[in-house]
Amino acid sequence: MLYMTREERQIQLEKMVNTRDLGGYETQEGYYTKSHKYVRSTCPSGISDDLKEQFYQYGIRTVIDLRSDYELVHQPHSLKGYKDIEYYHINLLQNENMSVLPNDIKDYQDLSGFYIFMIEANKKQFKKVFNIFLNHPYDCTLFNCSAGKDRTGVIACMLLDLAGCHEYDIVKDYSESYENNIDINASLAQMMDNEEAKQYLRSSPRYMMELLDYLREHYGSAKEYLLEIGLKNEEIEQLIENFTI
């Protein structure tokens, strides 16, 4: 059976509860997203050798780390250099001095505004990410930020929309991060210097719905966005073919 439940998509890893497969979602044309193709994750920093091997046995051969340079220094990626896994760093925040949130986060009304800023200000980086996907057609690719919610969530949104998944599944996939991250949100909150910033630990369905509305209004879909940032139509069709069955 190609459909997967939330529990089946969840990858059971010690202390990394917000790690899950993007497979098993039905598309609007009746296909399904492939499992063991894309895995969204929190940052695997300081994990045990057993957990590294668990990722490897799951099939991970490519890693895209979406964090800032600051985050890389303070929490080195444990899968970088592990066996034959290829590691890539694509900074989706463009700010070397950023700690957890960009300094101008208060300029956004909520996280949906931040996500919109992300796809508009980081088009070169988004193209690099999707070129990596394109250049690894048979690999299982893990992409992560710190909490596996925001930068990771926007990339997951783009992938699922590109595959033609139903919007309610895209929103649901995003909103699961809050429940998954309940235990680590307390430690993340300690890294933030004011109460106002802590609201950005949430993953309200509304945030993703507003991002999708913006994407529809200004581009039409993830496919048109990728065309706008420089991918070719045949490359996009190849990405879809690689991700659906």
Coordinates of N, CA and C in Angstrom, one line a residue:
M1 N 0.9 -1.2 0.0 CA 0.0 0.0 0.0 C 0.9 1.2 0.0
L2 N 0.6 2.2 -0.9 CA 1.5 3.3 -1.1 C 1.1 4.4 0.0
Y3 N -0.1 4.5 0.4 CA -0.5 5.5 1.4 C 0.2 5.2 2.8
M4 N 0.6 6.2 3.5 CA 1.3 6.0 4.8 C 0.6 6.9 5.8
T5 N 0.4 6.4 7.0 CA -0.2 7.2 8.1 C 0.9 8.1 8.7
R6 N 0.5 9.0 9.5 CA 1.4 9.9 10.2 C 2.4 9.0 11.0
E7 N 1.9 8.0 11.7 CA 2.8 7.2 12.5 C 3.8 6.4 11.6
E8 N 3.4 6.0 10.4 CA 4.3 5.3 9.5 C 5.4 6.2 8.9
R9 N 5.0 7.5 8.7 CA 6.0 8.5 8.2 C 7.0 8.9 9.3
Q10 N 6.6 8.8 10.5 CA 7.5 9.2 11.6 C 8.6 8.2 11.7
I11 N 9.8 8.7 11.7 CA 11.0 7.8 11.9 C 11.4 7.8 13.4
Q12 N 11.4 6.7 14.0 CA 11.6 6.6 15.4 C 13.1 6.7 15.7
L13 N 13.5 7.8 16.1 CA 14.9 8.1 16.5 C 15.0 8.7 17.9
E14 N 15.9 8.2 18.7 CA 16.0 8.7 20.0 C 16.3 10.2 20.0
K15 N 15.5 11.0 20.7 CA 15.6 12.4 20.9 C 15.4 13.3 19.6
M16 N 15.2 12.6 18.5 CA 14.9 13.4 17.3 C 13.5 13.1 16.8
V17 N 12.6 13.6 17.6 CA 11.2 13.2 17.4 C 10.5 13.9 16.2
N18 N 11.2 15.0 15.7 CA 10.6 15.7 14.5 C 11.3 15.3 13.3
T19 N 11.5 14.0 13.1 CA 12.1 13.5 11.9 C 11.1 12.6 11.2
R20 N 10.8 12.9 10.0 CA 9.8 12.1 9.3 C 10.0 12.1 7.8
D21 N 9.5 11.0 7.2 CA 9.5 10.8 5.8 C 8.4 11.6 5.1
L22 N 8.7 12.0 3.9 CA 7.7 12.7 3.1 C 6.9 11.8 2.1
G23 N 7.1 10.5 2.3 CA 6.4 9.6 1.5 C 5.0 9.3 1.9
G24 N 4.2 8.7 1.0 CA 2.9 8.2 1.4 C 1.8 9.2 1.3
Y25 N 2.0 10.4 0.7 CA 0.9 11.4 0.5 C 0.4 11.2 -0.9
E26 N -1.0 11.1 -0.9 CA -1.6 11.0 -2.2 C -1.6 12.3 -3.0
T27 N -1.4 12.3 -4.3 CA -1.4 13.5 -5.1 C -2.8 13.7 -5.7
Q28 N -3.0 14.9 -6.2 CA -4.3 15.2 -6.8 C -4.6 14.4 -8.1
E29 N -3.6 13.8 -8.6 CA -3.7 13.0 -9.8 C -3.8 11.5 -9.5
G30 N -3.8 11.2 -8.2 CA -3.9 9.8 -7.8 C -2.6 9.0 -7.7
Y31 N -1.5 9.7 -7.8 CA -0.2 9.1 -7.5 C 0.1 9.3 -6.0
Y32 N 1.3 8.8 -5.6 CA 1.7 8.9 -4.2 C 3.2 9.4 -4.2
T33 N 3.5 10.1 -3.1 CA 4.9 10.5 -3.0 C 5.7 9.2 -2.5
K34 N 6.9 9.1 -2.9 CA 7.7 7.9 -2.6 C 8.3 8.1 -1.2
S35 N 8.3 7.0 -0.5 CA 9.0 6.9 0.8 C 10.5 6.6 0.6
H36 N 11.3 6.9 1.6 CA 12.7 6.7 1.5 C 13.3 7.6 0.3
K37 N 12.7 8.7 0.1 CA 13.2 9.6 -0.9 C 13.6 10.9 -0.3
Y38 N 12.7 11.6 0.5 CA 13.0 12.8 1.2 C 12.6 12.7 2.7
V39 N 13.6 13.0 3.5 CA 13.4 13.0 5.0 C 13.6 14.4 5.5
R40 N 12.6 14.9 6.3 CA 12.8 16.2 6.9 C 13.1 16.0 8.4
S41 N 14.0 16.8 8.9 CA 14.6 16.5 10.2 C 15.0 17.7 11.0
T42 N 15.1 17.5 12.3 CA 15.8 18.4 13.2 C 17.3 18.2 12.9
C43 N 18.1 19.0 13.5 CA 19.6 18.9 13.3 C 20.1 17.7 14.1
P44 N 20.7 16.7 13.4 CA 21.4 15.6 14.1 C 22.7 16.0 14.6
S45 N 22.8 16.7 15.7 CA 24.0 17.1 16.2 C 24.3 16.4 17.5
G46 N 25.5 15.9 17.6 CA 25.9 15.2 18.9 C 25.2 13.8 19.0
I47 N 24.8 13.2 18.0 CA 24.1 11.9 18.1 C 25.1 10.8 18.2
S48 N 24.7 9.7 18.6 CA 25.5 8.5 18.8 C 25.9 7.8 17.5
D49 N 26.9 7.0 17.5 CA 27.2 6.2 16.3 C 26.1 5.3 15.9
D50 N 25.4 4.8 16.9 CA 24.2 3.9 16.6 C 23.2 4.7 15.8
L51 N 22.9 5.9 16.2 CA 21.9 6.7 15.5 C 22.4 7.1 14.1
K52 N 23.7 7.4 14.0 CA 24.2 7.7 12.7 C 24.0 6.5 11.8
E53 N 24.2 5.3 12.3 CA 24.1 4.1 11.5 C 22.6 3.9 11.2
Q54 N 21.7 4.3 12.1 CA 20.3 4.1 11.8 C 19.8 5.0 10.7
F55 N 20.4 6.2 10.6 CA 20.1 7.1 9.5 C 20.6 6.4 8.2
Y56 N 21.8 5.9 8.3 CA 22.5 5.3 7.1 C 21.7 4.0 6.6
Q57 N 21.2 3.2 7.5 CA 20.5 2.0 7.2 C 19.1 2.4 6.6
Y58 N 18.6 3.6 7.0 CA 17.3 4.0 6.5 C 17.5 4.4 5.0
G59 N 18.7 4.7 4.6 CA 19.0 4.9 3.2 C 19.6 6.3 2.9
I60 N 19.8 7.1 4.0 CA 20.3 8.5 3.8 C 21.7 8.4 3.1
R61 N 21.8 9.1 2.0 CA 23.1 9.2 1.3 C 23.4 10.7 1.0
T62 N 22.4 11.6 1.1 CA 22.6 13.0 0.8 C 22.0 13.8 1.9
V63 N 22.7 14.8 2.4 CA 22.2 15.7 3.5 C 22.3 17.1 3.0
I64 N 21.3 17.9 3.2 CA 21.3 19.3 3.0 C 21.0 20.0 4.3
D65 N 22.0 20.7 4.8 CA 21.9 21.5 6.0 C 21.5 22.9 5.7
L66 N 20.3 23.3 6.2 CA 19.8 24.6 5.8 C 20.1 25.7 6.9
R67 N 20.9 25.4 7.8 CA 21.2 26.3 8.9 C 22.2 27.4 8.6
S68 N 22.2 28.4 9.5 CA 23.2 29.5 9.4 C 24.6 29.1 9.8
D69 N 25.5 29.9 9.4 CA 26.9 29.6 9.8 C 27.1 29.6 11.3
Y70 N 26.4 30.4 12.0 CA 26.4 30.4 13.5 C 26.0 29.1 14.0
E71 N 24.9 28.6 13.5 CA 24.3 27.3 14.0 C 25.3 26.2 13.7
L72 N 26.0 26.2 12.6 CA 26.9 25.1 12.3 C 28.1 25.1 13.2
V73 N 28.5 26.3 13.7 CA 29.7 26.3 14.6 C 29.2 25.8 16.0
H74 N 28.0 26.2 16.4 CA 27.6 25.8 17.8 C 27.0 24.4 17.8
Q75 N 26.5 23.9 16.7 CA 26.0 22.5 16.7 C 26.5 21.8 15.4
P76 N 27.7 21.3 15.4 CA 28.2 20.6 14.2 C 27.3 19.4 13.8
H77 N 27.1 19.3 12.5 CA 26.3 18.2 11.9 C 27.0 16.8 12.0
S78 N 26.3 15.9 12.7 CA 26.9 14.6 13.0 C 27.0 13.7 11.8
L79 N 26.2 14.0 10.7 CA 26.3 13.1 9.5 C 27.3 13.6 8.5
K80 N 27.9 14.8 8.8 CA 28.9 15.3 7.9 C 30.2 14.4 8.0
G81 N 30.6 13.8 6.9 CA 31.7 13.0 6.9 C 31.5 11.6 7.3
Y82 N 30.2 11.2 7.5 CA 29.9 9.8 7.9 C 29.8 8.9 6.7
K83 N 30.7 8.0 6.6 CA 30.7 7.0 5.5 C 30.7 7.7 4.2
D84 N 29.8 7.3 3.3 CA 29.8 8.0 2.0 C 28.6 9.0 1.8
I85 N 28.1 9.5 2.9 CA 27.0 10.5 2.8 C 27.6 11.8 2.3
E86 N 26.9 12.3 1.3 CA 27.3 13.6 0.8 C 26.6 14.7 1.5
Y87 N 27.4 15.7 2.0 CA 26.9 16.8 2.9 C 27.0 18.1 2.1
Y88 N 25.9 18.9 2.2 CA 25.8 20.2 1.6 C 25.3 21.2 2.6
H89 N 25.8 22.4 2.6 CA 25.3 23.5 3.4 C 24.8 24.6 2.6
I90 N 23.5 24.9 2.7 CA 22.8 26.0 2.0 C 22.2 26.8 3.1
N91 N 22.7 28.0 3.3 CA 22.2 28.9 4.4 C 21.0 29.6 3.9
L92 N 19.8 29.3 4.4 CA 18.6 29.9 4.0 C 18.2 31.2 4.8
L93 N 19.2 31.7 5.5 CA 18.9 32.9 6.3 C 19.9 34.1 5.9
Q94 N 21.0 33.8 5.2 CA 21.9 34.8 4.7 C 22.4 35.7 5.7
N95 N 22.6 35.2 6.9 CA 23.1 36.1 8.0 C 24.0 35.4 8.9
E96 N 25.3 35.7 8.8 CA 26.3 34.9 9.5 C 26.2 35.3 11.0
N97 N 25.7 36.4 11.4 CA 25.6 36.8 12.8 C 24.4 36.4 13.5
M98 N 23.5 35.7 12.7 CA 22.2 35.3 13.3 C 22.4 34.2 14.3
S99 N 21.7 34.2 15.4 CA 21.9 33.1 16.4 C 20.7 32.1 16.2
V100 N 19.5 32.4 16.6 CA 18.4 31.5 16.4 C 17.4 32.1 15.4
L101 N 17.1 33.4 15.6 CA 16.2 34.1 14.7 C 16.9 35.3 14.1
P102 N 16.6 35.7 12.9 CA 17.2 36.9 12.3 C 16.8 38.2 13.2
N103 N 17.7 39.1 13.2 CA 17.5 40.3 14.0 C 16.3 41.1 13.7
D104 N 15.9 41.0 12.4 CA 14.7 41.8 12.0 C 13.4 41.0 12.0
I105 N 13.4 39.9 12.8 CA 12.2 39.0 12.8 C 11.0 39.8 13.3
K106 N 11.1 40.9 14.1 CA 10.0 41.6 14.6 C 9.3 42.4 13.4
D107 N 10.0 42.5 12.3 CA 9.4 43.2 11.2 C 8.3 42.4 10.5
Y108 N 8.3 41.1 10.8 CA 7.2 40.2 10.2 C 6.1 40.1 11.2
Q109 N 4.9 40.1 10.7 CA 3.7 40.0 11.6 C 3.7 38.7 12.3
D110 N 4.0 37.6 11.6 CA 4.1 36.3 12.1 C 5.0 35.4 11.3
L111 N 5.0 34.2 11.5 CA 5.9 33.3 10.7 C 5.5 33.2 9.2
S112 N 4.3 33.4 8.9 CA 4.0 33.4 7.5 C 4.7 34.5 6.7
G113 N 4.8 35.7 7.3 CA 5.6 36.7 6.7 C 7.1 36.4 6.6
F114 N 7.6 35.7 7.6 CA 9.0 35.2 7.5 C 9.2 34.2 6.4
Y115 N 8.2 33.3 6.2 CA 8.3 32.3 5.2 C 8.3 33.0 3.8
I116 N 7.4 34.0 3.7 CA 7.3 34.7 2.4 C 8.6 35.4 2.1
F117 N 9.2 36.1 3.1 CA 10.5 36.7 3.0 C 11.5 35.7 2.6
M118 N 11.5 34.5 3.2 CA 12.5 33.4 2.9 C 12.5 33.1 1.4
I119 N 11.3 32.8 0.8 CA 11.3 32.4 -0.6 C 11.6 33.5 -1.5
E120 N 11.4 34.8 -1.1 CA 11.7 35.9 -2.0 C 13.2 36.3 -1.9
A121 N 13.8 36.2 -0.7 CA 15.1 36.7 -0.5 C 16.2 35.7 -0.7
N122 N 15.8 34.4 -0.9 CA 16.8 33.4 -1.0 C 16.6 32.5 -2.3
K123 N 16.3 33.2 -3.3 CA 16.0 32.4 -4.6 C 17.2 31.7 -5.1
K124 N 18.4 32.2 -5.0 CA 19.6 31.5 -5.4 C 19.8 30.3 -4.5
Q125 N 19.5 30.4 -3.2 CA 19.7 29.3 -2.3 C 18.7 28.2 -2.6
F126 N 17.4 28.6 -2.9 CA 16.4 27.6 -3.2 C 16.8 26.9 -4.5
K127 N 17.3 27.6 -5.5 CA 17.7 26.9 -6.7 C 18.8 25.9 -6.4
K128 N 19.7 26.3 -5.6 CA 20.8 25.3 -5.2 C 20.3 24.1 -4.5
V129 N 19.3 24.3 -3.6 CA 18.7 23.1 -3.0 C 18.1 22.2 -4.0
F130 N 17.3 22.7 -4.9 CA 16.6 21.9 -5.8 C 17.5 21.3 -6.9
N131 N 18.6 22.0 -7.2 CA 19.6 21.4 -8.0 C 20.2 20.2 -7.4
I132 N 20.4 20.2 -6.1 CA 21.0 19.1 -5.4 C 20.0 17.9 -5.4
F133 N 18.7 18.2 -5.2 CA 17.7 17.2 -5.4 C 17.8 16.6 -6.8
L134 N 17.9 17.4 -7.7 CA 17.9 17.0 -9.1 C 19.1 16.1 -9.4
N135 N 20.3 16.5 -8.8 CA 21.5 15.8 -9.1 C 21.7 14.5 -8.3
H136 N 20.7 14.2 -7.4 CA 20.7 12.9 -6.7 C 19.4 12.2 -6.8
P137 N 19.1 11.8 -8.1 CA 17.7 11.3 -8.4 C 17.4 10.0 -7.6
Y138 N 18.4 9.2 -7.2 CA 18.2 7.9 -6.7 C 18.5 7.8 -5.2
D139 N 19.0 8.9 -4.6 CA 19.4 8.9 -3.2 C 18.2 9.2 -2.3
C140 N 18.3 8.8 -1.1 CA 17.4 9.3 0.0 C 18.1 10.5 0.6
T141 N 17.4 11.6 0.5 CA 18.0 12.9 0.9 C 17.4 13.4 2.2
L142 N 18.2 13.7 3.2 CA 17.7 14.3 4.4 C 18.0 15.8 4.3
F143 N 17.0 16.6 4.7 CA 17.3 18.1 4.8 C 16.8 18.5 6.1
N144 N 17.6 19.4 6.7 CA 17.3 19.8 8.1 C 17.6 21.3 8.4
C145 N 17.0 21.8 9.4 CA 17.5 23.1 10.0 C 17.8 22.8 11.4
S146 N 17.4 23.6 12.4 CA 17.6 23.3 13.8 C 16.5 22.5 14.4
A147 N 15.3 23.1 14.3 CA 14.1 22.4 14.9 C 13.3 21.6 13.9
G148 N 13.7 21.7 12.6 CA 13.0 20.9 11.5 C 11.7 21.4 11.3
K149 N 11.4 22.7 11.5 CA 10.1 23.3 11.4 C 9.9 24.4 10.3
D150 N 10.8 25.4 10.4 CA 10.6 26.6 9.5 C 11.3 26.4 8.2
R151 N 12.6 26.5 8.1 CA 13.3 26.4 6.9 C 13.0 25.0 6.2
T152 N 13.1 24.0 7.1 CA 12.8 22.6 6.6 C 11.3 22.6 6.2
G153 N 10.4 23.2 6.9 CA 9.0 23.2 6.6 C 8.7 23.8 5.2
V154 N 9.4 24.9 4.9 CA 9.2 25.6 3.6 C 9.7 24.7 2.5
I155 N 10.8 24.1 2.6 CA 11.3 23.2 1.6 C 10.4 22.0 1.4
A156 N 9.9 21.4 2.5 CA 8.9 20.3 2.4 C 7.6 20.8 1.7
C157 N 7.2 22.0 2.0 CA 6.0 22.5 1.4 C 6.2 22.6 -0.1
M158 N 7.4 23.1 -0.6 CA 7.7 23.2 -2.0 C 7.7 21.8 -2.7
L159 N 8.3 20.8 -2.0 CA 8.4 19.5 -2.6 C 7.0 18.9 -2.7
L160 N 6.2 19.0 -1.6 CA 4.8 18.4 -1.7 C 3.9 19.1 -2.7
D161 N 4.0 20.4 -2.8 CA 3.2 21.1 -3.7 C 3.7 20.8 -5.2
L162 N 5.0 20.6 -5.3 CA 5.5 20.3 -6.7 C 5.0 18.9 -7.1
A163 N 4.9 18.0 -6.1 CA 4.4 16.6 -6.4 C 2.9 16.6 -6.7
G164 N 2.2 17.7 -6.4 CA 0.8 17.8 -6.6 C -0.1 17.3 -5.4
C165 N 0.5 17.3 -4.2 CA -0.2 16.9 -3.0 C -1.4 17.8 -2.7
H166 N -2.4 17.3 -2.0 CA -3.5 18.1 -1.5 C -3.0 19.2 -0.5
E167 N -3.6 20.3 -0.6 CA -3.1 21.4 0.3 C -3.3 21.1 1.7
Y168 N -4.4 20.4 2.1 CA -4.6 20.1 3.5 C -3.5 19.1 4.0
D169 N -2.9 18.3 3.1 CA -1.8 17.4 3.6 C -0.5 18.2 3.8
I170 N -0.3 19.2 2.9 CA 0.8 20.1 3.0 C 0.8 20.9 4.4
V171 N -0.4 21.4 4.7 CA -0.6 22.1 5.9 C -0.4 21.2 7.1
K172 N -1.0 20.0 7.0 CA -1.0 19.1 8.1 C 0.5 18.6 8.4
D173 N 1.2 18.4 7.3 CA 2.6 18.0 7.5 C 3.4 19.0 8.2
Y174 N 3.2 20.3 7.9 CA 3.8 21.4 8.5 C 3.5 21.5 10.0
S175 N 2.2 21.4 10.3 CA 1.7 21.7 11.7 C 2.1 20.6 12.6
E176 N 2.5 19.4 12.2 CA 2.9 18.3 13.1 C 4.1 18.7 13.9
S177 N 4.9 19.6 13.4 CA 6.2 19.9 14.0 C 6.0 20.4 15.4
Y178 N 4.9 21.2 15.7 CA 4.7 21.8 17.0 C 4.6 20.6 18.1
E179 N 3.7 19.7 17.8 CA 3.5 18.6 18.7 C 4.8 17.8 18.9
N180 N 5.4 17.5 17.7 CA 6.7 16.7 17.8 C 7.8 17.4 18.6
N181 N 7.8 18.7 18.6 CA 8.9 19.5 19.2 C 8.6 20.0 20.6
I182 N 7.5 19.6 21.2 CA 7.1 20.1 22.5 C 8.3 20.0 23.5
D183 N 9.0 18.9 23.5 CA 10.0 18.6 24.5 C 11.2 19.5 24.3
I184 N 11.5 19.8 23.0 CA 12.7 20.6 22.8 C 12.4 22.1 22.7
N185 N 11.2 22.5 22.6 CA 10.8 23.9 22.6 C 11.3 24.7 23.8
A186 N 11.3 24.0 24.9 CA 11.7 24.7 26.2 C 13.2 25.1 26.1
S187 N 14.0 24.2 25.5 CA 15.5 24.5 25.4 C 15.7 25.6 24.4
L188 N 14.9 25.6 23.3 CA 15.0 26.6 22.2 C 14.6 27.9 22.8
A189 N 13.6 28.0 23.6 CA 13.1 29.2 24.2 C 14.1 29.9 25.0
Q190 N 14.9 29.1 25.7 CA 16.0 29.6 26.5 C 17.1 30.4 25.7
M191 N 17.1 30.1 24.4 CA 18.1 30.7 23.5 C 17.6 32.0 23.0
M192 N 16.3 32.3 23.2 CA 15.7 33.6 22.7 C 15.6 34.6 23.8
D193 N 15.8 35.8 23.5 CA 16.0 36.9 24.5 C 14.8 37.6 24.9
N194 N 13.6 37.3 24.3 CA 12.4 37.9 24.7 C 11.2 37.0 24.5
E195 N 10.1 37.3 25.2 CA 8.9 36.5 25.1 C 8.3 36.6 23.8
E196 N 8.3 37.8 23.1 CA 7.7 37.9 21.8 C 8.2 36.9 20.8
A197 N 9.5 36.7 20.9 CA 10.2 35.8 19.9 C 9.7 34.4 20.0
K198 N 9.3 34.0 21.2 CA 9.0 32.6 21.5 C 7.7 32.2 20.7
Q199 N 6.9 33.1 20.3 CA 5.7 32.7 19.5 C 6.2 32.0 18.2
Y200 N 7.4 32.2 17.8 CA 7.9 31.6 16.5 C 8.3 30.2 16.7
L201 N 8.1 29.6 17.9 CA 8.3 28.2 18.1 C 7.0 27.4 17.6
R202 N 5.9 28.1 17.4 CA 4.7 27.5 17.0 C 4.7 27.1 15.5
S203 N 3.8 26.2 15.2 CA 3.6 25.9 13.7 C 2.1 25.9 13.4
S204 N 1.5 27.0 13.6 CA 0.0 27.1 13.3 C -0.3 26.8 11.9
P205 N -1.3 26.0 11.6 CA -1.7 25.7 10.2 C -1.9 27.0 9.4
R206 N -2.3 28.1 10.0 CA -2.5 29.4 9.3 C -1.3 29.9 8.7
Y207 N -0.1 29.7 9.3 CA 1.1 30.2 8.7 C 1.4 29.5 7.4
M208 N 1.2 28.2 7.3 CA 1.5 27.5 6.0 C 0.4 27.9 5.0
M209 N -0.8 28.0 5.5 CA -1.9 28.4 4.5 C -1.7 29.8 3.9
E210 N -1.1 30.7 4.7 CA -0.8 32.0 4.1 C 0.3 32.0 3.2
L211 N 1.3 31.1 3.5 CA 2.4 31.0 2.5 C 1.9 30.4 1.2
L212 N 1.1 29.4 1.3 CA 0.5 28.8 0.1 C -0.3 29.8 -0.7
D213 N -1.1 30.6 0.0 CA -1.9 31.6 -0.7 C -1.0 32.6 -1.4
Y214 N 0.1 33.0 -0.8 CA 1.1 33.9 -1.4 C 1.7 33.2 -2.7
L215 N 2.0 32.0 -2.5 CA 2.6 31.3 -3.6 C 1.7 31.2 -4.8
R216 N 0.4 30.9 -4.5 CA -0.6 30.8 -5.6 C -0.8 32.2 -6.2
E217 N -0.9 33.2 -5.4 CA -1.2 34.6 -6.0 C -0.1 35.1 -6.8
H218 N 1.2 34.9 -6.4 CA 2.3 35.5 -7.0 C 3.0 34.7 -8.0
Y219 N 2.9 33.3 -7.9 CA 3.6 32.4 -8.9 C 2.6 31.4 -9.5
G220 N 1.6 31.0 -8.8 CA 0.7 30.0 -9.3 C 0.9 28.7 -8.5
S221 N 2.2 28.2 -8.4 CA 2.4 27.0 -7.7 C 4.0 26.9 -7.5
A222 N 4.4 25.8 -6.8 CA 5.8 25.6 -6.6 C 6.5 25.4 -7.9
K223 N 5.9 24.8 -8.9 CA 6.5 24.6 -10.2 C 6.8 25.9 -10.8
E224 N 5.8 26.8 -10.8 CA 6.1 28.1 -11.4 C 7.1 28.9 -10.7
Y225 N 7.2 28.8 -9.4 CA 8.2 29.4 -8.6 C 9.6 28.9 -9.0
L226 N 9.7 27.6 -9.2 CA 11.0 27.0 -9.6 C 11.4 27.4 -11.0
L227 N 10.4 27.6 -11.9 CA 10.7 28.1 -13.2 C 11.2 29.5 -13.1
E228 N 10.6 30.3 -12.2 CA 11.0 31.7 -12.1 C 12.4 31.9 -11.6
I229 N 12.9 30.9 -10.7 CA 14.2 31.1 -10.1 C 15.3 30.4 -11.0
G230 N 14.9 29.8 -12.1 CA 15.9 29.4 -13.1 C 15.9 27.9 -13.4
L231 N 15.1 27.1 -12.8 CA 15.1 25.7 -13.2 C 14.3 25.5 -14.6
K232 N 14.7 24.5 -15.3 CA 14.0 24.3 -16.6 C 12.8 23.4 -16.4
N233 N 11.9 23.5 -17.3 CA 10.7 22.7 -17.2 C 11.0 21.2 -17.2
E234 N 11.9 20.7 -18.0 CA 12.3 19.3 -18.0 C 12.9 18.9 -16.7
E235 N 13.7 19.8 -16.1 CA 14.3 19.5 -14.8 C 13.2 19.3 -13.7
I236 N 12.2 20.2 -13.8 CA 11.1 20.1 -12.8 C 10.3 18.8 -13.0
E237 N 10.0 18.5 -14.2 CA 9.3 17.2 -14.5 C 10.1 16.0 -14.0
Q238 N 11.4 16.1 -14.1 CA 12.3 15.0 -13.6 C 12.2 14.9 -12.1
L239 N 12.2 16.1 -11.4 CA 12.0 16.1 -9.9 C 10.7 15.5 -9.5
I240 N 9.6 15.8 -10.2 CA 8.3 15.2 -9.9 C 8.3 13.7 -10.1
E241 N 8.9 13.3 -11.3 CA 9.0 11.8 -11.6 C 9.8 11.1 -10.5
N242 N 10.9 11.7 -10.0 CA 11.7 11.1 -9.0 C 11.0 10.9 -7.7
F243 N 10.0 11.7 -7.4 CA 9.4 11.8 -6.1 C 8.0 11.1 -6.1
T244 N 7.4 10.8 -7.2 CA 6.1 10.2 -7.2 C 6.1 8.8 -7.8
I245 N 5.0 8.1 -7.5 CA 4.9 6.7 -8.0 C 3.4 6.4 -8.2

